[in-house]
């Protein structure tokens, strides 16, 4: 396994799974994309992930469901939510629930980088 | 002569002793009041042993709940070895046999080395309360007075046991009696102190017996064979209103028997004296009695004849049962009232036992279903329910009965007219006692068929109206579009950022940059696709053409949005023209426009707090025979620049808006060969209006889906001209 910090990206949208890992690798992270929350939770990467980038609206488990499941497992992985829905109440709710940030798609590379730094600083 | 005098002297003594014993026996209930069966048994044994000098007394008192009863026995100490009561009972059973029907008045048997005579007495009419057996060695046992005393004593025990079983009433009376006995005893103690100084022992004894009989529960009166009153206790004074002094020496029948029955009383007395037959004697009967003030009242009464020498003495024990009769009557009346109410109330009512078996349905229920009551009782009610609903209803009922929870189901129930089923709500609640146990279920059935059908129709209409995206509010539509567009946009931005970083690296990662640039272009095309799909949603749809009553269409929209408007605290007024011609077009599309205008007007007033939020929807027919509809608000208003751009796609003044609603509305109205415009009010707010040509006739008119916009005159310039 790569000794760089592992970032997992969970999004049902293929273009996000293609583009976001490339950008994160440019930042210097090791990246593993997943098409669903179930796939991520079942993988061996789940316990080594240092930061989780998580889409909110997905078929099957939503981002909230994944966050809740991790809490139940007592796995404290910093989470950066990404969403295409502009909804201030949802954003507030997830941050209050322990997420590092909630980024509205499309987001700039600077915004993403700041959120990543905040997430990894937590560890 | 002297012998005769001595003889009669002994008779008098015997009579005095007998009366004294009798009185003591009669007073037993006072001693027993509030007591339990074992106390009753013990006292009974004590008293009889003392009075009759018995060698053996055995009492077996049964328990009403079938628990082991109370068994006790006393044997004279000089007689053989002491035996436990159970053994005595077994021994007696050997002498007497098991069948009480075959018992004779006197049974002989041997106990140890002595032969005894036994008198068995059943307690209660059929021995249901127990058994009393008295035994003595004397050959003349039992003599007439002994038999009388035994009978009276057992009778009193029966009364006491009955009273014990009716504990609540007994308790109340016992408390009262205790108080009085205590008071009497105190008075007696005081009187005794005085008497002791001056009077003989006999006087004290007489006084005591009088006191005891006065405290007896019942009125006790006696008369001689000629029908004259010979004694009259305190309780009798209270019950009949005559004092003891007034009563003694009077004819009994004239004092306490209502005039119509006096004759038969006197005849009965004569008949008994002549033949010894008295069908009403020695048992409890309920008759009417007569008070001094002439008022008749019900009593429970037992008359016991007693032979003293050659003369008969009759003792009557009388209890006033006016109160208990009154309570019974009140209960009956209240039941009658309840029944009358359940039968006249205009609802269908039923009740069930705690285990869920129906035990009552009122007449209205029976009339409604046309089914006989006995067919519904128990679990017969299920035959009233439609076969498709019966399983669920019965399952729910079983669950509610098991858990004691309220029952509520909607079922189709049979209706008497033509064997049809109608929708009903069945409700039931359990009546609980203080421990939470179910005493009874009470239920109703309410016919809601018409209401349910009206709802069904309404739902159907709403579903029709809600078809596809037409009722999707602009806010929802906006959010959906934003999501669709933001997704590829996110890819574009991320890929572009990556591309830049790869190119800026040293050395530049040209291959990676080329790949990300390719993806950027692909996502850009995807975004464009989203937009064209949206456009298609609104333009390619084939318009349905029919004749539309715009008033009716507007009313439906208002009904649909009324809740939303109330939440937004907007008061809506409509002025719909009576003479409005029909228009040709797509009803649902036109309703979408109306809905959009009303929604916009409401949104425009969201920040209005210093005046009322009023919305006026108007329809009219204009000079050119067009049908016009306008929506006027008292909102923030549009400036002229905003008004001129209001119908441009993606122009919005709302924070959550996408600027699509009015553009779509314009395209719909133009498709109907009409025009739409906005105009500031004289006061605050804006009025949005549209006009479309009336339908040429009642025939359907084809509206080309992409009709020319040239004549529709709705360019920004046109809008500006209308301002």
Tab-separated table of N, CA and C in Angstrom, chain B residues 294-441:
chain	number	residue	atom	x	y	z
B	294	UNK	N	-99.071	5.119	58.093
B	294	UNK	CA	-99.921	4.636	57.005
B	294	UNK	C	-99.172	4.280	55.739
B	295	UNK	N	-97.851	4.477	55.758
B	295	UNK	CA	-97.068	4.193	54.562
B	295	UNK	C	-96.728	2.700	54.523
B	296	UNK	N	-96.976	2.075	53.363
B	296	UNK	CA	-96.565	0.684	53.202
B	296	UNK	C	-95.111	0.620	52.789
B	297	UNK	N	-94.398	-0.406	53.201
B	297	UNK	CA	-92.997	-0.550	52.801
B	297	UNK	C	-92.635	-2.033	52.781
B	298	UNK	N	-91.654	-2.401	51.946
B	298	UNK	CA	-91.313	-3.812	51.805
B	298	UNK	C	-90.425	-4.285	52.956
B	299	UNK	N	-90.670	-5.503	53.427
B	299	UNK	CA	-89.826	-6.070	54.488
B	299	UNK	C	-89.463	-7.510	54.138
B	300	UNK	N	-88.337	-7.923	54.740
B	300	UNK	CA	-87.985	-9.332	54.700
B	300	UNK	C	-88.349	-9.869	56.087
B	301	UNK	N	-88.995	-11.014	56.126
B	301	UNK	CA	-89.627	-11.410	57.380
B	301	UNK	C	-89.510	-12.911	57.576
B	302	UNK	N	-89.291	-13.310	58.847
B	302	UNK	CA	-89.348	-14.733	59.146
B	302	UNK	C	-90.115	-14.896	60.451
B	303	UNK	N	-91.087	-15.769	60.450
B	303	UNK	CA	-91.893	-15.997	61.660
B	303	UNK	C	-91.583	-17.390	62.186
B	304	UNK	N	-91.275	-17.455	63.471
B	304	UNK	CA	-90.972	-18.752	64.084
B	304	UNK	C	-91.973	-19.019	65.214
B	305	UNK	N	-92.737	-20.095	65.106
B	305	UNK	CA	-93.683	-20.433	66.175
B	305	UNK	C	-92.967	-21.213	67.275
B	306	UNK	N	-93.377	-21.001	68.513
B	306	UNK	CA	-92.732	-21.677	69.637
B	306	UNK	C	-93.820	-22.132	70.607
B	307	UNK	N	-93.759	-23.393	70.918
B	307	UNK	CA	-94.773	-23.934	71.834
B	307	UNK	C	-94.265	-23.786	73.256
B	308	UNK	N	-94.989	-23.068	74.103
B	308	UNK	CA	-94.607	-22.902	75.497
B	308	UNK	C	-95.744	-23.470	76.332
B	309	UNK	N	-95.492	-24.615	76.935
B	309	UNK	CA	-96.569	-25.297	77.628
B	309	UNK	C	-97.617	-25.674	76.600
B	310	UNK	N	-98.836	-25.191	76.791
B	310	UNK	CA	-99.886	-25.487	75.832
B	310	UNK	C	-100.104	-24.334	74.864
B	311	UNK	N	-99.365	-23.264	75.078
B	311	UNK	CA	-99.613	-22.065	74.281
B	311	UNK	C	-98.546	-21.873	73.226
B	312	UNK	N	-98.953	-21.197	72.146
B	312	UNK	CA	-98.016	-20.852	71.080
B	312	UNK	C	-97.569	-19.417	71.231
B	313	UNK	N	-96.267	-19.221	71.004
B	313	UNK	CA	-95.724	-17.860	70.912
B	313	UNK	C	-95.102	-17.744	69.538
B	314	UNK	N	-95.392	-16.625	68.845
B	314	UNK	CA	-94.828	-16.421	67.494
B	314	UNK	C	-93.835	-15.268	67.541
B	315	UNK	N	-92.631	-15.564	67.096
B	315	UNK	CA	-91.621	-14.494	67.018
B	315	UNK	C	-91.412	-14.142	65.547
B	316	UNK	N	-91.413	-12.843	65.287
B	316	UNK	CA	-91.168	-12.406	63.905
B	316	UNK	C	-89.911	-11.549	63.857
B	317	UNK	N	-89.056	-11.864	62.887
B	317	UNK	CA	-87.825	-11.083	62.673
B	317	UNK	C	-88.022	-10.308	61.382
B	318	UNK	N	-87.989	-9.004	61.502
B	318	UNK	CA	-88.399	-8.166	60.367
B	318	UNK	C	-87.255	-7.226	59.981
B	319	UNK	N	-86.984	-7.179	58.679
B	319	UNK	CA	-85.936	-6.244	58.223
B	319	UNK	C	-86.524	-5.343	57.137
B	320	UNK	N	-86.376	-4.046	57.329
B	320	UNK	CA	-86.865	-3.070	56.353
B	320	UNK	C	-85.956	-3.130	55.123
B	321	UNK	N	-86.527	-3.451	53.952
B	321	UNK	CA	-85.672	-3.544	52.755
B	321	UNK	C	-86.016	-2.446	51.741
B	322	UNK	N	-86.632	-1.356	52.261
B	322	UNK	CA	-86.968	-0.235	51.375
B	322	UNK	C	-85.743	0.252	50.606
B	323	UNK	N	-84.623	0.418	51.349
B	323	UNK	CA	-83.416	0.984	50.723
B	323	UNK	C	-82.893	0.085	49.623
B	324	UNK	N	-82.828	-1.225	49.914
B	324	UNK	CA	-82.263	-2.109	48.906
B	324	UNK	C	-83.196	-2.219	47.709
B	325	UNK	N	-84.540	-2.166	47.970
B	325	UNK	CA	-85.501	-2.131	46.862
B	325	UNK	C	-85.278	-0.892	46.016
B	326	UNK	N	-85.084	0.225	46.714
B	326	UNK	CA	-84.914	1.507	46.022
B	326	UNK	C	-83.645	1.455	45.160
B	327	UNK	N	-82.592	0.880	45.742
B	327	UNK	CA	-81.336	0.778	44.998
B	327	UNK	C	-81.527	-0.100	43.761
B	328	UNK	N	-82.296	-1.200	43.955
B	328	UNK	CA	-82.558	-2.097	42.822
B	328	UNK	C	-83.326	-1.369	41.737
B	329	UNK	N	-84.337	-0.603	42.174
B	329	UNK	CA	-85.192	0.116	41.230
B	329	UNK	C	-84.358	1.168	40.476
B	330	UNK	N	-83.465	1.817	41.233
B	330	UNK	CA	-82.629	2.853	40.629
B	330	UNK	C	-81.739	2.220	39.564
B	331	UNK	N	-81.179	1.072	39.898
B	331	UNK	CA	-80.307	0.370	38.961
B	331	UNK	C	-81.093	-0.019	37.714
B	332	UNK	N	-82.326	-0.527	37.947
B	332	UNK	CA	-83.157	-0.954	36.823
B	332	UNK	C	-83.479	0.247	35.945
B	333	UNK	N	-83.784	1.388	36.612
B	333	UNK	CA	-84.139	2.600	35.892
B	333	UNK	C	-82.947	3.094	35.070
B	334	UNK	N	-81.769	3.029	35.673
B	334	UNK	CA	-80.595	3.533	34.970
B	334	UNK	C	-80.265	2.628	33.789
B	335	UNK	N	-80.497	1.326	33.959
B	335	UNK	CA	-80.299	0.405	32.837
B	335	UNK	C	-81.290	0.703	31.718
B	336	UNK	N	-82.529	1.015	32.150
B	336	UNK	CA	-83.571	1.321	31.182
B	336	UNK	C	-83.210	2.587	30.404
B	337	UNK	N	-82.743	3.604	31.148
B	337	UNK	CA	-82.328	4.857	30.511
B	337	UNK	C	-81.249	4.613	29.482
B	338	UNK	N	-80.254	3.836	29.889
B	338	UNK	CA	-79.110	3.563	29.016
B	338	UNK	C	-79.597	2.855	27.756
B	339	UNK	N	-80.476	1.888	27.978
B	339	UNK	CA	-80.994	1.123	26.841
B	339	UNK	C	-81.763	2.056	25.897
B	340	UNK	N	-82.599	2.941	26.515
B	340	UNK	CA	-83.359	3.874	25.698
B	340	UNK	C	-82.426	4.768	24.897
B	341	UNK	N	-81.348	5.193	25.555
B	341	UNK	CA	-80.416	6.091	24.878
B	341	UNK	C	-79.743	5.375	23.720
B	342	UNK	N	-79.242	4.153	23.985
B	342	UNK	CA	-78.539	3.458	22.905
B	342	UNK	C	-79.482	3.122	21.770
B	343	UNK	N	-80.783	3.021	22.071
B	343	UNK	CA	-81.725	2.687	21.001
B	343	UNK	C	-82.210	3.906	20.238
B	344	UNK	N	-82.128	5.086	20.870
B	344	UNK	CA	-82.651	6.263	20.167
B	344	UNK	C	-81.541	7.141	19.598
B	345	UNK	N	-80.323	6.950	20.048
B	345	UNK	CA	-79.215	7.789	19.558
B	345	UNK	C	-79.023	7.493	18.059
B	346	UNK	N	-78.817	8.549	17.241
B	346	UNK	CA	-78.736	8.295	15.793
B	346	UNK	C	-77.362	7.799	15.357
B	347	UNK	N	-76.847	6.791	16.019
B	347	UNK	CA	-75.571	6.198	15.645
B	347	UNK	C	-75.714	4.685	15.733
B	348	UNK	N	-74.832	3.988	15.027
B	348	UNK	CA	-74.819	2.531	15.147
B	348	UNK	C	-73.865	2.155	16.278
B	349	UNK	N	-74.389	1.447	17.268
B	349	UNK	CA	-73.600	1.125	18.461
B	349	UNK	C	-73.568	-0.380	18.678
B	350	UNK	N	-72.471	-0.822	19.274
B	350	UNK	CA	-72.386	-2.235	19.643
B	350	UNK	C	-71.478	-2.387	20.844
B	351	UNK	N	-71.530	-3.537	21.483
B	351	UNK	CA	-70.604	-3.786	22.579
B	351	UNK	C	-70.162	-5.240	22.509
B	352	UNK	N	-69.057	-5.524	23.211
B	352	UNK	CA	-68.510	-6.875	23.187
B	352	UNK	C	-67.963	-7.211	24.560
B	353	UNK	N	-67.881	-8.493	24.821
B	353	UNK	CA	-67.320	-8.971	26.084
B	353	UNK	C	-65.800	-8.775	26.051
B	354	UNK	N	-65.129	-8.891	27.214
B	354	UNK	CA	-63.678	-8.668	27.229
B	354	UNK	C	-62.919	-9.544	26.232
B	355	UNK	N	-63.422	-10.740	25.929
B	355	UNK	CA	-62.705	-11.606	24.998
B	355	UNK	C	-63.115	-11.352	23.551
B	356	UNK	N	-63.882	-10.279	23.309
B	356	UNK	CA	-64.116	-9.854	21.930
B	356	UNK	C	-65.360	-10.416	21.280
B	357	UNK	N	-66.231	-11.089	22.036
B	357	UNK	CA	-67.465	-11.615	21.451
B	357	UNK	C	-68.532	-10.526	21.505
B	358	UNK	N	-69.171	-10.239	20.351
B	358	UNK	CA	-70.194	-9.196	20.315
B	358	UNK	C	-71.390	-9.650	21.159
B	359	UNK	N	-71.857	-8.761	22.058
B	359	UNK	CA	-73.016	-9.152	22.865
B	359	UNK	C	-74.173	-8.173	22.748
B	360	UNK	N	-74.010	-7.126	21.963
B	360	UNK	CA	-75.118	-6.191	21.799
B	360	UNK	C	-74.938	-5.365	20.529
B	361	UNK	N	-76.035	-5.152	19.796
B	361	UNK	CA	-76.059	-4.208	18.682
B	361	UNK	C	-77.353	-3.428	18.811
B	362	UNK	N	-77.312	-2.105	18.621
B	362	UNK	CA	-78.572	-1.374	18.737
B	362	UNK	C	-79.404	-1.522	17.465
B	363	UNK	N	-80.658	-1.083	17.567
B	363	UNK	CA	-81.598	-1.296	16.478
B	363	UNK	C	-81.130	-0.643	15.184
B	364	UNK	N	-80.552	0.548	15.332
B	364	UNK	CA	-80.095	1.266	14.137
B	364	UNK	C	-79.080	0.432	13.354
B	365	UNK	N	-78.203	-0.226	14.097
B	365	UNK	CA	-77.190	-1.101	13.502
B	365	UNK	C	-77.880	-2.241	12.733
B	366	UNK	N	-78.874	-2.853	13.406
B	366	UNK	CA	-79.559	-3.991	12.790
B	366	UNK	C	-80.331	-3.533	11.550
B	367	UNK	N	-80.979	-2.354	11.651
B	367	UNK	CA	-81.729	-1.833	10.512
B	367	UNK	C	-80.798	-1.549	9.336
B	368	UNK	N	-79.628	-1.014	9.648
B	368	UNK	CA	-78.678	-0.648	8.595
B	368	UNK	C	-78.226	-1.887	7.826
B	369	UNK	N	-77.857	-2.936	8.586
B	369	UNK	CA	-77.306	-4.119	7.931
B	369	UNK	C	-78.400	-5.050	7.434
B	370	UNK	N	-79.594	-4.978	8.072
B	370	UNK	CA	-80.667	-5.888	7.696
B	370	UNK	C	-80.409	-7.319	8.155
B	371	UNK	N	-79.525	-7.479	9.137
B	371	UNK	CA	-79.197	-8.817	9.628
B	371	UNK	C	-79.743	-8.939	11.054
B	372	UNK	N	-80.233	-10.134	11.411
B	372	UNK	CA	-80.818	-10.324	12.741
B	372	UNK	C	-79.732	-10.316	13.816
B	373	UNK	N	-80.122	-9.848	15.009
B	373	UNK	CA	-79.152	-9.685	16.097
B	373	UNK	C	-78.416	-10.986	16.407
B	374	UNK	N	-79.163	-12.111	16.474
B	374	UNK	CA	-78.500	-13.348	16.911
B	374	UNK	C	-77.507	-13.862	15.870
B	375	UNK	N	-77.600	-13.340	14.635
B	375	UNK	CA	-76.608	-13.750	13.631
B	375	UNK	C	-75.313	-12.965	13.767
B	376	UNK	N	-75.382	-11.819	14.460
B	376	UNK	CA	-74.205	-10.953	14.592
B	376	UNK	C	-73.414	-11.291	15.855
B	377	UNK	N	-74.127	-11.792	16.878
B	377	UNK	CA	-73.501	-12.014	18.187
B	377	UNK	C	-72.286	-12.940	18.090
B	378	UNK	N	-71.427	-12.826	19.123
B	378	UNK	CA	-70.205	-13.649	19.129
B	378	UNK	C	-69.290	-13.201	18.010
B	379	UNK	N	-68.892	-14.123	17.138
B	379	UNK	CA	-68.048	-13.701	16.015
B	379	UNK	C	-68.844	-13.650	14.712
B	380	UNK	N	-70.197	-13.644	14.844
B	380	UNK	CA	-71.049	-13.578	13.657
B	380	UNK	C	-70.927	-12.269	12.898
B	381	UNK	N	-70.357	-11.226	13.540
B	381	UNK	CA	-70.244	-9.913	12.898
B	381	UNK	C	-69.423	-9.980	11.617
B	382	UNK	N	-68.537	-10.972	11.530
B	382	UNK	CA	-67.668	-11.016	10.347
B	382	UNK	C	-68.484	-11.200	9.069
B	383	UNK	N	-69.698	-11.777	9.181
B	383	UNK	CA	-70.501	-11.954	7.979
B	383	UNK	C	-71.027	-10.624	7.442
B	384	UNK	N	-70.881	-9.543	8.256
B	384	UNK	CA	-71.316	-8.221	7.788
B	384	UNK	C	-70.261	-7.572	6.905
B	385	UNK	N	-69.037	-8.087	6.954
B	385	UNK	CA	-67.912	-7.409	6.307
B	385	UNK	C	-67.677	-8.007	4.923
B	386	UNK	N	-67.292	-7.149	4.001
B	386	UNK	CA	-66.959	-7.583	2.642
B	386	UNK	C	-65.839	-8.643	2.699
B	387	UNK	N	-65.957	-9.717	1.889
B	387	UNK	CA	-64.971	-10.809	1.965
B	387	UNK	C	-63.514	-10.323	1.817
B	388	UNK	N	-63.294	-9.264	1.050
B	388	UNK	CA	-61.920	-8.789	0.863
B	388	UNK	C	-61.383	-8.074	2.104
B	389	UNK	N	-62.278	-7.612	2.976
B	389	UNK	CA	-61.831	-6.817	4.128
B	389	UNK	C	-61.843	-7.614	5.425
B	390	UNK	N	-62.529	-8.782	5.399
B	390	UNK	CA	-62.850	-9.440	6.663
B	390	UNK	C	-61.601	-9.951	7.386
B	391	UNK	N	-60.619	-10.458	6.637
B	391	UNK	CA	-59.432	-11.010	7.295
B	391	UNK	C	-58.681	-9.946	8.079
B	392	UNK	N	-58.446	-8.821	7.400
B	392	UNK	CA	-57.689	-7.741	8.049
B	392	UNK	C	-58.450	-7.218	9.260
B	393	UNK	N	-59.790	-7.067	9.122
B	393	UNK	CA	-60.593	-6.524	10.222
B	393	UNK	C	-60.572	-7.471	11.424
B	394	UNK	N	-60.705	-8.787	11.160
B	394	UNK	CA	-60.730	-9.772	12.250
B	394	UNK	C	-59.359	-9.864	12.924
B	395	UNK	N	-58.298	-9.793	12.112
B	395	UNK	CA	-56.943	-9.853	12.660
B	395	UNK	C	-56.698	-8.671	13.593
B	396	UNK	N	-57.096	-7.492	13.102
B	396	UNK	CA	-56.902	-6.276	13.894
B	396	UNK	C	-57.703	-6.356	15.205
B	397	UNK	N	-58.926	-6.884	15.096
B	397	UNK	CA	-59.791	-7.006	16.281
B	397	UNK	C	-59.136	-7.936	17.298
B	398	UNK	N	-58.612	-9.066	16.827
B	398	UNK	CA	-57.961	-10.017	17.736
B	398	UNK	C	-56.760	-9.364	18.427
B	399	UNK	N	-56.014	-8.582	17.654
B	399	UNK	CA	-54.827	-7.921	18.222
B	399	UNK	C	-55.244	-6.910	19.279
B	400	UNK	N	-56.320	-6.152	19.000
B	400	UNK	CA	-56.783	-5.130	19.943
B	400	UNK	C	-57.320	-5.786	21.215
B	401	UNK	N	-58.069	-6.871	21.051
B	401	UNK	CA	-58.629	-7.570	22.211
B	401	UNK	C	-57.494	-8.112	23.078
B	402	UNK	N	-56.441	-8.631	22.414
B	402	UNK	CA	-55.308	-9.183	23.168
B	402	UNK	C	-54.544	-8.080	23.886
B	403	UNK	N	-54.422	-6.914	23.234
B	403	UNK	CA	-53.572	-5.859	23.806
B	403	UNK	C	-54.339	-4.772	24.525
B	404	UNK	N	-55.688	-4.794	24.425
B	404	UNK	CA	-56.482	-3.748	25.056
B	404	UNK	C	-56.306	-2.384	24.410
B	405	UNK	N	-55.982	-2.368	23.115
B	405	UNK	CA	-55.765	-1.096	22.423
B	405	UNK	C	-57.011	-0.718	21.622
B	406	UNK	N	-57.206	0.594	21.381
B	406	UNK	CA	-58.383	1.033	20.628
B	406	UNK	C	-58.413	0.405	19.228
B	407	UNK	N	-59.634	0.102	18.785
B	407	UNK	CA	-59.831	-0.575	17.504
B	407	UNK	C	-60.326	0.445	16.503
B	408	UNK	N	-59.754	0.442	15.302
B	408	UNK	CA	-60.255	1.311	14.250
B	408	UNK	C	-59.928	0.691	12.907
B	409	UNK	N	-60.955	0.363	12.146
B	409	UNK	CA	-60.717	-0.152	10.805
B	409	UNK	C	-61.699	0.501	9.840
B	410	UNK	N	-61.265	0.587	8.572
B	410	UNK	CA	-62.174	1.020	7.518
B	410	UNK	C	-62.508	-0.224	6.720
B	411	UNK	N	-63.788	-0.559	6.681
B	411	UNK	CA	-64.204	-1.779	5.993
B	411	UNK	C	-65.452	-1.497	5.167
B	412	UNK	N	-65.703	-2.371	4.212
B	412	UNK	CA	-66.984	-2.326	3.516
B	412	UNK	C	-67.949	-3.225	4.281
B	413	UNK	N	-69.044	-2.634	4.765
B	413	UNK	CA	-70.021	-3.401	5.544
B	413	UNK	C	-71.286	-3.557	4.722
B	414	UNK	N	-71.975	-4.641	4.998
B	414	UNK	CA	-73.181	-4.955	4.227
B	414	UNK	C	-74.266	-3.931	4.550
B	415	UNK	N	-75.054	-3.569	3.523
B	415	UNK	CA	-76.138	-2.618	3.727
B	415	UNK	C	-77.442	-3.285	3.322
B	416	UNK	N	-78.478	-3.019	4.110
B	416	UNK	CA	-79.743	-3.731	3.923
B	416	UNK	C	-80.299	-3.565	2.504
B	417	UNK	N	-80.042	-2.392	1.882
B	417	UNK	CA	-80.640	-2.175	0.572
B	417	UNK	C	-79.893	-2.981	-0.483
B	418	UNK	N	-80.540	-3.984	-0.990
B	418	UNK	CA	-80.035	-4.722	-2.148
B	418	UNK	C	-78.714	-5.421	-1.926
B	419	UNK	N	-78.397	-5.764	-0.688
B	419	UNK	CA	-77.203	-6.563	-0.435
B	419	UNK	C	-75.915	-5.904	-0.927
B	420	UNK	N	-75.857	-4.583	-0.876
B	420	UNK	CA	-74.646	-3.887	-1.314
B	420	UNK	C	-73.731	-3.673	-0.114
B	421	UNK	N	-72.492	-3.328	-0.387
B	421	UNK	CA	-71.559	-2.990	0.692
B	421	UNK	C	-71.256	-1.498	0.637
B	422	UNK	N	-71.117	-0.916	1.806
B	422	UNK	CA	-70.749	0.507	1.867
B	422	UNK	C	-69.556	0.676	2.806
B	423	UNK	N	-68.729	1.677	2.496
B	423	UNK	CA	-67.546	1.921	3.334
B	423	UNK	C	-67.956	2.454	4.697
B	424	UNK	N	-67.425	1.844	5.747
B	424	UNK	CA	-67.733	2.266	7.110
B	424	UNK	C	-66.442	2.312	7.925
B	425	UNK	N	-66.473	3.125	8.963
B	425	UNK	CA	-65.393	3.076	9.955
B	425	UNK	C	-65.932	2.378	11.193
B	426	UNK	N	-65.250	1.330	11.627
B	426	UNK	CA	-65.609	0.671	12.889
B	426	UNK	C	-64.604	1.085	13.944
B	427	UNK	N	-65.138	1.570	15.050
B	427	UNK	CA	-64.295	2.019	16.155
B	427	UNK	C	-64.704	1.287	17.414
B	428	UNK	N	-63.762	0.997	18.279
B	428	UNK	CA	-64.137	0.481	19.596
B	428	UNK	C	-63.075	0.855	20.614
B	429	UNK	N	-63.543	1.105	21.845
B	429	UNK	CA	-62.625	1.409	22.944
B	429	UNK	C	-62.894	0.436	24.083
B	430	UNK	N	-61.841	-0.004	24.768
B	430	UNK	CA	-62.069	-0.877	25.921
B	430	UNK	C	-62.417	-0.056	27.157
B	431	UNK	N	-63.362	-0.582	27.934
B	431	UNK	CA	-63.649	0.006	29.249
B	431	UNK	C	-62.797	-0.768	30.252
B	432	UNK	N	-61.945	-0.046	30.972
B	432	UNK	CA	-61.000	-0.724	31.865
B	432	UNK	C	-61.388	-0.532	33.321
B	433	UNK	N	-61.071	-1.511	34.157
B	433	UNK	CA	-61.256	-1.305	35.587
B	433	UNK	C	-59.997	-0.639	36.140
B	434	UNK	N	-59.978	-0.437	37.482
B	434	UNK	CA	-58.872	0.345	38.019
B	434	UNK	C	-57.542	-0.391	37.901
B	435	UNK	N	-57.585	-1.689	37.683
B	435	UNK	CA	-56.335	-2.442	37.509
B	435	UNK	C	-55.940	-2.549	36.036
B	436	UNK	N	-56.731	-1.906	35.175
B	436	UNK	CA	-56.388	-1.938	33.750
B	436	UNK	C	-56.907	-3.168	33.023
B	437	UNK	N	-57.749	-3.966	33.679
B	437	UNK	CA	-58.324	-5.124	32.992
B	437	UNK	C	-59.550	-4.683	32.188
B	438	UNK	N	-59.759	-5.315	31.042
B	438	UNK	CA	-60.876	-4.946	30.188
B	438	UNK	C	-62.171	-5.476	30.791
B	439	UNK	N	-63.148	-4.563	30.968
B	439	UNK	CA	-64.452	-4.979	31.473
B	439	UNK	C	-65.417	-5.194	30.321
B	440	UNK	N	-65.216	-4.406	29.256
B	440	UNK	CA	-66.216	-4.378	28.194
B	440	UNK	C	-65.620	-3.607	27.023
B	441	UNK	N	-66.115	-3.908	25.833
B	441	UNK	CA	-65.769	-3.093	24.662
B	441	UNK	C	-67.015	-2.356	24.216
